[in-house]
Amino acid sequence: MSSLITEDEISHESDLVWLEDVMALDYVRQSLDRLPTRRGKPAYHRDGRMVGYAILGPGAKASRSSGTFRRRVFWLLPHDRDSDPDGLYATGAPAEAVDPRTLAAGIKGGKTERSEGGPPSTAMRELGITLPL
């Protein structure tokens, strides 16, 4: 879950690869998966769809016990807001969800009013503030 991801765990990211236009999405789910490589599109074994993943730089070290690398994977489930706008997450968002416009390599991202199902606040609009902050 995003709240459990620390900046240290993602400090070796060199890039994020998006498989679709996530800027139109209110949120994406993120997780740290154990993967066999630093680069390349990982296999996906969840319901729903993978929308992106992280690429690690050469400084990333594999786990001594498993030989795998911890990499972020971004995904959505069939009942998420993009597919079911009036469903479970019409407002609010799952715990591991973040606004994709707040994400970058090495930046864990965060929830925003938009990702929680609401528009940007009046103060943000009046000040001309747009995401990411």
Short mmCIF file of N, CA and C in Angstrom, two decimals:
data_model
loop_
_atom_site.label_atom_id
_atom_site.label_comp_id
_atom_site.label_asym_id
_atom_site.label_seq_id
_atom_site.Cartn_x
_atom_site.Cartn_y
_atom_site.Cartn_z
N MET A 1 0.85 -1.18 0.00
CA MET A 1 0.00 0.00 0.00
C MET A 1 0.89 1.24 0.00
N SER A 2 0.38 2.31 -0.57
CA SER A 2 1.19 3.52 -0.72
C SER A 2 1.69 4.06 0.61
N SER A 3 0.89 3.94 1.65
CA SER A 3 1.32 4.47 2.94
C SER A 3 2.51 3.70 3.48
N LEU A 4 2.72 2.47 3.01
CA LEU A 4 3.83 1.67 3.46
C LEU A 4 5.06 1.83 2.58
N ILE A 5 4.94 2.42 1.42
CA ILE A 5 6.07 2.65 0.53
C ILE A 5 6.84 3.85 1.04
N THR A 6 8.14 3.66 1.21
CA THR A 6 8.97 4.77 1.66
C THR A 6 9.83 5.28 0.52
N GLU A 7 10.28 6.53 0.62
CA GLU A 7 11.14 7.12 -0.40
C GLU A 7 12.41 6.27 -0.57
N ASP A 8 12.91 5.71 0.53
CA ASP A 8 14.12 4.90 0.46
C ASP A 8 13.92 3.66 -0.42
N GLU A 9 12.74 3.03 -0.31
CA GLU A 9 12.46 1.82 -1.08
C GLU A 9 12.39 2.07 -2.58
N ILE A 10 12.12 3.30 -2.97
CA ILE A 10 11.99 3.61 -4.40
C ILE A 10 13.08 4.55 -4.88
N SER A 11 14.13 4.71 -4.09
CA SER A 11 15.18 5.67 -4.42
C SER A 11 16.01 5.26 -5.64
N HIS A 12 15.98 4.00 -6.02
CA HIS A 12 16.76 3.54 -7.18
C HIS A 12 15.95 3.54 -8.47
N GLU A 13 14.74 4.09 -8.43
CA GLU A 13 13.95 4.16 -9.67
C GLU A 13 14.59 5.16 -10.63
N SER A 14 14.66 4.78 -11.90
CA SER A 14 15.18 5.71 -12.90
C SER A 14 14.08 6.23 -13.81
N ASP A 15 12.94 5.53 -13.87
CA ASP A 15 11.86 5.96 -14.75
C ASP A 15 10.57 5.24 -14.37
N LEU A 16 9.45 5.83 -14.75
CA LEU A 16 8.16 5.16 -14.68
C LEU A 16 7.68 4.97 -16.10
N VAL A 17 7.17 3.80 -16.41
CA VAL A 17 6.64 3.49 -17.73
C VAL A 17 5.13 3.37 -17.61
N TRP A 18 4.42 4.15 -18.42
CA TRP A 18 2.95 4.09 -18.41
C TRP A 18 2.47 3.34 -19.63
N LEU A 19 1.55 2.41 -19.43
CA LEU A 19 1.02 1.59 -20.51
C LEU A 19 -0.25 2.19 -21.11
N GLU A 20 -0.77 3.21 -20.47
CA GLU A 20 -1.92 3.95 -20.99
C GLU A 20 -1.85 5.37 -20.43
N ASP A 21 -2.73 6.23 -20.92
CA ASP A 21 -2.73 7.63 -20.48
C ASP A 21 -3.35 7.71 -19.08
N VAL A 22 -2.50 7.73 -18.07
CA VAL A 22 -2.99 7.76 -16.69
C VAL A 22 -3.34 9.17 -16.24
N MET A 23 -2.99 10.19 -17.00
CA MET A 23 -3.32 11.55 -16.58
C MET A 23 -4.82 11.79 -16.59
N ALA A 24 -5.56 10.98 -17.31
CA ALA A 24 -7.01 11.10 -17.33
C ALA A 24 -7.65 10.33 -16.17
N LEU A 25 -6.87 9.55 -15.44
CA LEU A 25 -7.40 8.76 -14.33
C LEU A 25 -7.34 9.56 -13.03
N ASP A 26 -8.34 9.38 -12.19
CA ASP A 26 -8.36 10.05 -10.89
C ASP A 26 -7.33 9.44 -9.96
N TYR A 27 -7.13 8.14 -10.04
CA TYR A 27 -6.15 7.46 -9.20
C TYR A 27 -5.67 6.19 -9.88
N VAL A 28 -4.52 5.71 -9.43
CA VAL A 28 -4.03 4.38 -9.77
C VAL A 28 -3.64 3.73 -8.45
N ARG A 29 -3.68 2.43 -8.40
CA ARG A 29 -3.20 1.70 -7.23
C ARG A 29 -1.70 1.44 -7.44
N GLN A 30 -0.94 1.48 -6.35
CA GLN A 30 0.48 1.17 -6.46
C GLN A 30 0.86 0.14 -5.42
N SER A 31 1.79 -0.72 -5.80
CA SER A 31 2.32 -1.70 -4.86
C SER A 31 3.79 -1.93 -5.19
N LEU A 32 4.53 -2.43 -4.21
CA LEU A 32 5.92 -2.85 -4.41
C LEU A 32 5.90 -4.36 -4.61
N ASP A 33 6.26 -4.79 -5.80
CA ASP A 33 6.26 -6.22 -6.12
C ASP A 33 7.69 -6.73 -6.19
N ARG A 34 7.88 -7.98 -5.88
CA ARG A 34 9.18 -8.63 -6.03
C ARG A 34 9.25 -9.18 -7.45
N LEU A 35 10.20 -8.63 -8.23
CA LEU A 35 10.31 -8.98 -9.64
C LEU A 35 11.72 -9.46 -9.95
N PRO A 36 11.86 -10.31 -10.98
CA PRO A 36 13.17 -10.90 -11.26
C PRO A 36 14.18 -9.96 -11.93
N THR A 37 13.73 -8.82 -12.43
CA THR A 37 14.63 -7.92 -13.16
C THR A 37 14.45 -6.47 -12.71
N ARG A 38 15.43 -5.62 -13.06
CA ARG A 38 15.36 -4.18 -12.78
C ARG A 38 14.51 -3.45 -13.82
N ARG A 39 14.45 -4.00 -15.02
CA ARG A 39 13.83 -3.32 -16.16
C ARG A 39 12.80 -4.23 -16.82
N GLY A 40 12.10 -3.68 -17.78
CA GLY A 40 11.16 -4.47 -18.57
C GLY A 40 9.79 -4.58 -17.93
N LYS A 41 8.84 -4.91 -18.78
CA LYS A 41 7.45 -5.04 -18.34
C LYS A 41 7.30 -6.32 -17.52
N PRO A 42 6.85 -6.18 -16.28
CA PRO A 42 6.67 -7.39 -15.45
C PRO A 42 5.41 -8.16 -15.82
N ALA A 43 5.41 -9.44 -15.45
CA ALA A 43 4.19 -10.24 -15.59
C ALA A 43 3.16 -9.66 -14.63
N TYR A 44 1.89 -9.80 -14.97
CA TYR A 44 0.82 -9.25 -14.15
C TYR A 44 -0.13 -10.37 -13.76
N HIS A 45 -0.37 -10.54 -12.44
CA HIS A 45 -1.16 -11.68 -11.96
C HIS A 45 -2.33 -11.26 -11.07
N ARG A 46 -2.83 -10.04 -11.24
CA ARG A 46 -4.00 -9.59 -10.46
C ARG A 46 -5.21 -9.52 -11.39
N ASP A 47 -6.39 -9.37 -10.78
CA ASP A 47 -7.56 -9.01 -11.58
C ASP A 47 -7.32 -7.62 -12.12
N GLY A 48 -8.08 -7.20 -13.09
CA GLY A 48 -7.95 -5.84 -13.60
C GLY A 48 -6.80 -5.73 -14.57
N ARG A 49 -6.13 -4.56 -14.54
CA ARG A 49 -5.08 -4.33 -15.52
C ARG A 49 -3.92 -3.55 -14.92
N MET A 50 -2.74 -3.83 -15.43
CA MET A 50 -1.56 -3.06 -15.07
C MET A 50 -1.54 -1.83 -15.96
N VAL A 51 -1.30 -0.66 -15.34
CA VAL A 51 -1.27 0.59 -16.13
C VAL A 51 0.14 1.20 -16.17
N GLY A 52 1.07 0.65 -15.38
CA GLY A 52 2.43 1.16 -15.40
C GLY A 52 3.33 0.41 -14.44
N TYR A 53 4.62 0.72 -14.54
CA TYR A 53 5.61 0.08 -13.68
C TYR A 53 6.87 0.93 -13.63
N ALA A 54 7.70 0.65 -12.62
CA ALA A 54 8.95 1.38 -12.44
C ALA A 54 10.10 0.62 -13.06
N ILE A 55 11.09 1.38 -13.54
CA ILE A 55 12.36 0.86 -14.02
C ILE A 55 13.40 1.24 -12.97
N LEU A 56 14.25 0.30 -12.59
CA LEU A 56 15.29 0.58 -11.61
C LEU A 56 16.62 0.84 -12.28
N GLY A 57 17.40 1.71 -11.67
CA GLY A 57 18.74 2.01 -12.16
C GLY A 57 19.72 0.92 -11.77
N PRO A 58 20.95 1.01 -12.28
CA PRO A 58 21.95 -0.04 -12.02
C PRO A 58 22.38 -0.15 -10.56
N GLY A 59 22.13 0.86 -9.75
CA GLY A 59 22.50 0.81 -8.34
C GLY A 59 21.56 -0.02 -7.49
N ALA A 60 20.40 -0.42 -8.04
CA ALA A 60 19.44 -1.22 -7.27
C ALA A 60 20.01 -2.62 -7.03
N LYS A 61 19.95 -3.07 -5.81
CA LYS A 61 20.49 -4.38 -5.43
C LYS A 61 19.35 -5.38 -5.27
N ALA A 62 19.61 -6.60 -5.71
CA ALA A 62 18.64 -7.68 -5.53
C ALA A 62 18.65 -8.14 -4.08
N SER A 63 17.53 -8.68 -3.66
CA SER A 63 17.44 -9.27 -2.32
C SER A 63 18.42 -10.44 -2.22
N ARG A 64 19.13 -10.50 -1.12
CA ARG A 64 20.08 -11.60 -0.92
C ARG A 64 19.37 -12.95 -0.84
N SER A 65 18.20 -12.96 -0.24
CA SER A 65 17.51 -14.24 -0.05
C SER A 65 16.77 -14.73 -1.29
N SER A 66 16.16 -13.81 -2.04
CA SER A 66 15.33 -14.25 -3.17
C SER A 66 15.92 -13.92 -4.55
N GLY A 67 16.88 -13.00 -4.59
CA GLY A 67 17.43 -12.59 -5.88
C GLY A 67 16.49 -11.70 -6.68
N THR A 68 15.42 -11.22 -6.05
CA THR A 68 14.45 -10.38 -6.74
C THR A 68 14.65 -8.91 -6.39
N PHE A 69 14.05 -8.06 -7.19
CA PHE A 69 14.09 -6.61 -6.99
C PHE A 69 12.70 -6.13 -6.60
N ARG A 70 12.63 -5.17 -5.69
CA ARG A 70 11.34 -4.57 -5.34
C ARG A 70 11.09 -3.41 -6.28
N ARG A 71 10.04 -3.52 -7.08
CA ARG A 71 9.69 -2.49 -8.06
C ARG A 71 8.21 -2.15 -7.91
N ARG A 72 7.90 -0.88 -8.16
CA ARG A 72 6.50 -0.47 -8.11
C ARG A 72 5.78 -0.91 -9.37
N VAL A 73 4.55 -1.35 -9.16
CA VAL A 73 3.63 -1.66 -10.24
C VAL A 73 2.37 -0.86 -9.97
N PHE A 74 1.81 -0.28 -11.02
CA PHE A 74 0.60 0.54 -10.92
C PHE A 74 -0.52 -0.20 -11.64
N TRP A 75 -1.70 -0.25 -11.03
CA TRP A 75 -2.76 -1.09 -11.54
C TRP A 75 -4.14 -0.59 -11.12
N LEU A 76 -5.15 -1.14 -11.77
CA LEU A 76 -6.55 -0.84 -11.45
C LEU A 76 -7.35 -2.13 -11.47
N LEU A 77 -8.36 -2.20 -10.64
CA LEU A 77 -9.26 -3.35 -10.59
C LEU A 77 -10.55 -3.02 -11.35
N PRO A 78 -11.30 -4.05 -11.73
CA PRO A 78 -12.53 -3.82 -12.51
C PRO A 78 -13.55 -2.93 -11.81
N HIS A 79 -13.56 -2.87 -10.48
CA HIS A 79 -14.54 -2.05 -9.77
C HIS A 79 -14.00 -0.67 -9.40
N ASP A 80 -12.84 -0.28 -9.94
CA ASP A 80 -12.31 1.06 -9.67
C ASP A 80 -13.09 2.11 -10.45
N ARG A 81 -12.91 3.36 -10.05
CA ARG A 81 -13.73 4.47 -10.55
C ARG A 81 -13.70 4.63 -12.07
N ASP A 82 -12.57 4.36 -12.71
CA ASP A 82 -12.49 4.55 -14.16
C ASP A 82 -13.44 3.63 -14.91
N SER A 83 -13.69 2.42 -14.38
CA SER A 83 -14.58 1.45 -15.02
C SER A 83 -15.99 1.46 -14.45
N ASP A 84 -16.12 1.89 -13.21
CA ASP A 84 -17.41 1.88 -12.52
C ASP A 84 -17.58 3.20 -11.74
N PRO A 85 -17.82 4.32 -12.47
CA PRO A 85 -17.82 5.64 -11.83
C PRO A 85 -18.86 5.83 -10.72
N ASP A 86 -19.93 5.04 -10.72
CA ASP A 86 -20.95 5.18 -9.69
C ASP A 86 -20.86 4.07 -8.64
N GLY A 87 -19.78 3.29 -8.67
CA GLY A 87 -19.65 2.14 -7.80
C GLY A 87 -19.01 2.44 -6.46
N LEU A 88 -18.33 1.44 -5.94
CA LEU A 88 -17.73 1.48 -4.61
C LEU A 88 -16.85 2.71 -4.39
N TYR A 89 -16.09 3.12 -5.40
CA TYR A 89 -15.18 4.25 -5.26
C TYR A 89 -15.65 5.49 -6.02
N ALA A 90 -16.95 5.70 -6.04
CA ALA A 90 -17.48 6.94 -6.64
C ALA A 90 -16.90 8.14 -5.89
N THR A 91 -16.75 7.99 -4.59
CA THR A 91 -16.01 8.95 -3.76
C THR A 91 -15.06 8.13 -2.94
N GLY A 92 -14.00 8.74 -2.50
CA GLY A 92 -12.97 8.01 -1.78
C GLY A 92 -12.13 7.19 -2.75
N ALA A 93 -11.12 6.54 -2.22
CA ALA A 93 -10.23 5.73 -3.03
C ALA A 93 -9.65 4.63 -2.16
N PRO A 94 -9.20 3.54 -2.77
CA PRO A 94 -8.59 2.48 -1.97
C PRO A 94 -7.32 2.96 -1.27
N ALA A 95 -6.92 2.27 -0.22
CA ALA A 95 -5.77 2.70 0.59
C ALA A 95 -4.49 2.83 -0.22
N GLU A 96 -4.29 1.97 -1.21
CA GLU A 96 -3.05 2.00 -1.98
C GLU A 96 -3.12 2.92 -3.21
N ALA A 97 -4.20 3.69 -3.31
CA ALA A 97 -4.38 4.56 -4.47
C ALA A 97 -3.69 5.91 -4.29
N VAL A 98 -3.16 6.42 -5.40
CA VAL A 98 -2.55 7.76 -5.44
C VAL A 98 -2.94 8.42 -6.76
N ASP A 99 -2.91 9.74 -6.76
CA ASP A 99 -3.17 10.50 -7.97
C ASP A 99 -1.95 10.34 -8.88
N PRO A 100 -2.13 9.84 -10.11
CA PRO A 100 -0.97 9.60 -10.97
C PRO A 100 -0.19 10.87 -11.31
N ARG A 101 -0.83 12.02 -11.20
CA ARG A 101 -0.13 13.27 -11.49
C ARG A 101 0.83 13.68 -10.38
N THR A 102 0.80 12.95 -9.26
CA THR A 102 1.75 13.24 -8.18
C THR A 102 2.92 12.26 -8.18
N LEU A 103 2.95 11.34 -9.14
CA LEU A 103 3.98 10.30 -9.20
C LEU A 103 5.13 10.69 -10.12
N ALA A 104 6.32 10.25 -9.76
CA ALA A 104 7.51 10.35 -10.60
C ALA A 104 8.48 9.30 -10.09
N ALA A 105 9.53 9.02 -10.85
CA ALA A 105 10.54 8.07 -10.39
C ALA A 105 11.10 8.55 -9.05
N GLY A 106 11.07 7.69 -8.05
CA GLY A 106 11.57 8.03 -6.73
C GLY A 106 10.63 8.85 -5.87
N ILE A 107 9.45 9.20 -6.38
CA ILE A 107 8.44 9.98 -5.65
C ILE A 107 7.22 9.07 -5.45
N LYS A 108 6.84 8.86 -4.19
CA LYS A 108 5.78 7.89 -3.93
C LYS A 108 4.38 8.37 -4.29
N GLY A 109 4.19 9.65 -4.48
CA GLY A 109 2.87 10.15 -4.84
C GLY A 109 1.96 10.27 -3.64
N GLY A 110 0.78 10.79 -3.86
CA GLY A 110 -0.14 10.98 -2.76
C GLY A 110 -1.58 11.08 -3.21
N LYS A 111 -2.45 11.06 -2.24
CA LYS A 111 -3.87 11.27 -2.51
C LYS A 111 -4.11 12.77 -2.67
N THR A 112 -5.08 13.10 -3.49
CA THR A 112 -5.49 14.48 -3.69
C THR A 112 -7.01 14.54 -3.59
N GLU A 113 -7.54 15.73 -3.57
CA GLU A 113 -9.01 15.85 -3.56
C GLU A 113 -9.60 15.16 -4.79
N ARG A 114 -8.92 15.28 -5.91
CA ARG A 114 -9.40 14.64 -7.14
C ARG A 114 -9.39 13.12 -6.99
N SER A 115 -8.30 12.56 -6.45
CA SER A 115 -8.24 11.10 -6.32
C SER A 115 -9.26 10.59 -5.31
N GLU A 116 -9.66 11.43 -4.39
CA GLU A 116 -10.66 11.05 -3.40
C GLU A 116 -12.08 11.22 -3.91
N GLY A 117 -12.25 11.68 -5.14
CA GLY A 117 -13.57 11.78 -5.73
C GLY A 117 -14.16 13.16 -5.76
N GLY A 118 -13.39 14.15 -5.38
CA GLY A 118 -13.88 15.52 -5.39
C GLY A 118 -13.05 16.38 -6.33
N PRO A 119 -13.54 17.54 -6.66
CA PRO A 119 -12.78 18.45 -7.52
C PRO A 119 -11.69 19.15 -6.71
N PRO A 120 -10.75 19.82 -7.40
CA PRO A 120 -9.76 20.63 -6.67
C PRO A 120 -10.50 21.65 -5.79
N SER A 121 -9.90 21.98 -4.67
CA SER A 121 -10.55 22.91 -3.75
C SER A 121 -10.68 24.29 -4.39
N THR A 122 -11.60 25.09 -3.87
CA THR A 122 -11.79 26.46 -4.35
C THR A 122 -10.50 27.26 -4.21
N ALA A 123 -9.81 27.11 -3.09
CA ALA A 123 -8.56 27.84 -2.87
C ALA A 123 -7.52 27.47 -3.93
N MET A 124 -7.43 26.19 -4.26
CA MET A 124 -6.47 25.77 -5.29
C MET A 124 -6.83 26.40 -6.64
N ARG A 125 -8.11 26.37 -6.98
CA ARG A 125 -8.54 26.96 -8.27
C ARG A 125 -8.27 28.45 -8.30
N GLU A 126 -8.59 29.16 -7.21
CA GLU A 126 -8.38 30.62 -7.16
C GLU A 126 -6.92 30.99 -7.26
N LEU A 127 -6.03 30.16 -6.70
CA LEU A 127 -4.60 30.43 -6.74
C LEU A 127 -3.95 29.90 -8.03
N GLY A 128 -4.72 29.20 -8.84
CA GLY A 128 -4.17 28.65 -10.07
C GLY A 128 -3.22 27.48 -9.84
N ILE A 129 -3.38 26.81 -8.70
CA ILE A 129 -2.50 25.68 -8.37
C ILE A 129 -3.02 24.44 -9.09
N THR A 130 -2.11 23.77 -9.78
CA THR A 130 -2.45 22.51 -10.42
C THR A 130 -1.52 21.43 -9.91
N LEU A 131 -1.92 20.20 -10.09
CA LEU A 131 -1.11 19.07 -9.64
C LEU A 131 -0.16 18.66 -10.75
N PRO A 132 0.99 18.07 -10.47
CA PRO A 132 1.44 17.77 -9.13
C PRO A 132 2.00 19.00 -8.44
N LEU A 133 1.93 19.01 -7.12
CA LEU A 133 2.44 20.13 -6.32
C LEU A 133 3.94 20.03 -6.18
#
